[in-house]
Amino acid sequence: MTTAETAVEAIQREMTIFARRARASAGRMHPELSLVSYTLLGHVEESGGCRAADLAAHYALDKSTVSRQVTALERAGLIERRVDPEDHRVQVLHLTEAGAEILAQVTLSRRAAFRERLANWPEEDLTRFARYLERYNAGPATAADPD
Amino acid sequence: MTTAETAVEAIQREMTIFARRARASAGRMHPELSLVSYTLLGHVEESGGCRAADLAAHYALDKSTVSRQVTALERAGLIERRVDPEDHRVQVLHLTEAGAEILAQVTLSRRAAFRERLANWPEEDLTRFARYLERYNAGPATAADPD
DNA sequence: CGTTCTAGTTGTATAGTACAACTTGAACTG
DNA sequence: CAGTTCAAGTTGTACTATACAACTAGAACG
């Protein structure tokens, strides 16, 4: 086996480990927010207001799933739905103040966890690792994400 | 923000993206095998026969969850339970021939997917990326995996 | 013995998901 | 412009993975 093949296997193995851990912790990421609702909330913030259908498309989720997540986030007071005056079928989603706060808080606590985990890494390794991950994720969707 | 902080944020962001994709595809990784059952099956193979309690401990799953997964894998004919003659409470799990075949096949198809995704990477980047992932996963369990 | 520990199963509940059927509103078309 | 088709969301239903708690069966210990 070539060096490159060995490396690919190691990448596969480590990505699988990470994916498994991710899966295990996704539901209890934060008392307030699961991994899914965190990412949805984050997208609503970044986009500055988007539709449920945008979330479904972006995250490859069924519209019914998004509908229920949105319902839950609204019940929790983290987002609000504003009916588009141009098209009454559309609800534009916005963070509430509470939603923005929680999102910021969760982002900070996640960041602190990552910082801690990466605390002893030399800067050069951090930047290279970040570049590799970006490159990996930017790749075409294949069975390796992480199928 | 320092360069290192920027890199940590990028790592967090990319790991979150990966975790979300992992979660989305974990259930439909392969017609035969979900991500969880794949890893369980892999562990049974590596260990050369282990108990359900070992799997639960290793993957931080409840014993009831493992019990049901094992039941499903047995129903599918991929593993068999052998009652330990020394201790009748214990069932030692072994791959069946079919289980070993399916596991090998899934491993190959996953490897092919990773290979394809990483096809254009220079060997040096592959080995460095692999080292970074290993180092990341080897770190102490924290909220960043990927909590 | 009988108490306590261990391995695993089963009952029950919850979260997240998909698919299908439906509702409502918009847009297009003869 | 009426009728059809398209689009955005919701709701009904079902399934999977999960956890926790209660239980069963067997082992160990004293």
PDB file of C-alpha atoms (C1' of nucleotides) in Angstrom, chain C, chain D:
ATOM      1  C1'  DC C   1     -28.213 -19.935  51.777  1.00  0.00           C
ATOM      2  C1'  DG C   2     -29.358 -15.036  50.744  1.00  0.00           C
ATOM      3  C1'  DT C   3     -27.716 -10.602  49.374  1.00  0.00           C
ATOM      4  C1'  DT C   4     -25.556  -8.095  45.996  1.00  0.00           C
ATOM      5  C1'  DC C   5     -23.449  -7.523  41.612  1.00  0.00           C
ATOM      6  C1'  DT C   6     -23.423  -8.085  36.420  1.00  0.00           C
ATOM      7  C1'  DA C   7     -25.209  -9.007  31.501  1.00  0.00           C
ATOM      8  C1'  DG C   8     -28.658  -8.494  28.911  1.00  0.00           C
ATOM      9  C1'  DT C   9     -33.823  -7.755  27.641  1.00  0.00           C
ATOM     10  C1'  DT C  10     -38.036  -5.343  27.560  1.00  0.00           C
ATOM     11  C1'  DG C  11     -41.359  -1.421  28.392  1.00  0.00           C
ATOM     12  C1'  DT C  12     -41.925   3.196  27.578  1.00  0.00           C
ATOM     13  C1'  DA C  13     -40.910   7.726  25.986  1.00  0.00           C
ATOM     14  C1'  DT C  14     -38.645  11.142  23.041  1.00  0.00           C
ATOM     15  C1'  DA C  15     -36.268  13.294  18.995  1.00  0.00           C
ATOM     16  C1'  DG C  16     -35.470  13.537  14.346  1.00  0.00           C
ATOM     17  C1'  DT C  17     -36.502  12.098  10.173  1.00  0.00           C
ATOM     18  C1'  DA C  18     -39.142  10.926   5.586  1.00  0.00           C
ATOM     19  C1'  DC C  19     -43.098  10.367   2.612  1.00  0.00           C
ATOM     20  C1'  DA C  20     -47.712  11.274   1.358  1.00  0.00           C
ATOM     21  C1'  DA C  21     -51.849  13.876   1.534  1.00  0.00           C
ATOM     22  C1'  DC C  22     -53.634  18.121   2.172  1.00  0.00           C
ATOM     23  C1'  DT C  23     -54.381  23.531   2.350  1.00  0.00           C
ATOM     24  C1'  DT C  24     -53.593  27.880   0.773  1.00  0.00           C
ATOM     25  C1'  DG C  25     -52.093  31.127  -2.211  1.00  0.00           C
ATOM     26  C1'  DA C  26     -49.709  32.462  -6.774  1.00  0.00           C
ATOM     27  C1'  DA C  27     -49.027  32.095 -11.500  1.00  0.00           C
ATOM     28  C1'  DC C  28     -49.872  30.759 -15.900  1.00  0.00           C
ATOM     29  C1'  DT C  29     -52.846  29.650 -19.977  1.00  0.00           C
ATOM     30  C1'  DG C  30     -56.432  28.895 -23.233  1.00  0.00           C
TER      31       DG C  30
ATOM     32  C1'  DC D   1     -61.150  35.453 -16.285  1.00  0.00           C
ATOM     33  C1'  DA D   2     -61.868  30.465 -15.045  1.00  0.00           C
ATOM     34  C1'  DG D   3     -59.439  26.469 -14.555  1.00  0.00           C
ATOM     35  C1'  DT D   4     -55.330  24.234 -14.065  1.00  0.00           C
ATOM     36  C1'  DT D   5     -50.937  23.788 -12.402  1.00  0.00           C
ATOM     37  C1'  DC D   6     -47.191  25.119  -9.376  1.00  0.00           C
ATOM     38  C1'  DA D   7     -45.126  26.420  -4.788  1.00  0.00           C
ATOM     39  C1'  DA D   8     -44.791  26.887   0.461  1.00  0.00           C
ATOM     40  C1'  DG D   9     -46.007  24.977   4.483  1.00  0.00           C
ATOM     41  C1'  DT D  10     -48.642  21.861   7.617  1.00  0.00           C
ATOM     42  C1'  DT D  11     -50.292  17.613   9.275  1.00  0.00           C
ATOM     43  C1'  DG D  12     -50.893  12.488   9.521  1.00  0.00           C
ATOM     44  C1'  DT D  13     -48.339   8.492   9.885  1.00  0.00           C
ATOM     45  C1'  DA D  14     -44.476   5.569  10.384  1.00  0.00           C
ATOM     46  C1'  DC D  15     -39.804   4.304  11.356  1.00  0.00           C
ATOM     47  C1'  DT D  16     -35.093   4.502  13.590  1.00  0.00           C
ATOM     48  C1'  DA D  17     -32.063   5.501  17.125  1.00  0.00           C
ATOM     49  C1'  DT D  18     -31.773   6.630  21.404  1.00  0.00           C
ATOM     50  C1'  DA D  19     -32.150   6.770  26.833  1.00  0.00           C
ATOM     51  C1'  DC D  20     -33.885   5.534  31.319  1.00  0.00           C
ATOM     52  C1'  DA D  21     -36.128   2.419  34.334  1.00  0.00           C
ATOM     53  C1'  DA D  22     -37.757  -1.973  35.603  1.00  0.00           C
ATOM     54  C1'  DC D  23     -37.009  -6.519  35.112  1.00  0.00           C
ATOM     55  C1'  DT D  24     -34.798 -11.521  34.545  1.00  0.00           C
ATOM     56  C1'  DA D  25     -31.154 -14.658  34.912  1.00  0.00           C
ATOM     57  C1'  DG D  26     -27.029 -15.984  36.381  1.00  0.00           C
ATOM     58  C1'  DA D  27     -22.577 -15.378  39.282  1.00  0.00           C
ATOM     59  C1'  DA D  28     -20.090 -14.227  43.335  1.00  0.00           C
ATOM     60  C1'  DC D  29     -19.409 -13.438  47.864  1.00  0.00           C
ATOM     61  C1'  DG D  30     -19.974 -13.626  52.802  1.00  0.00           C
TER      62       DG D  30
END
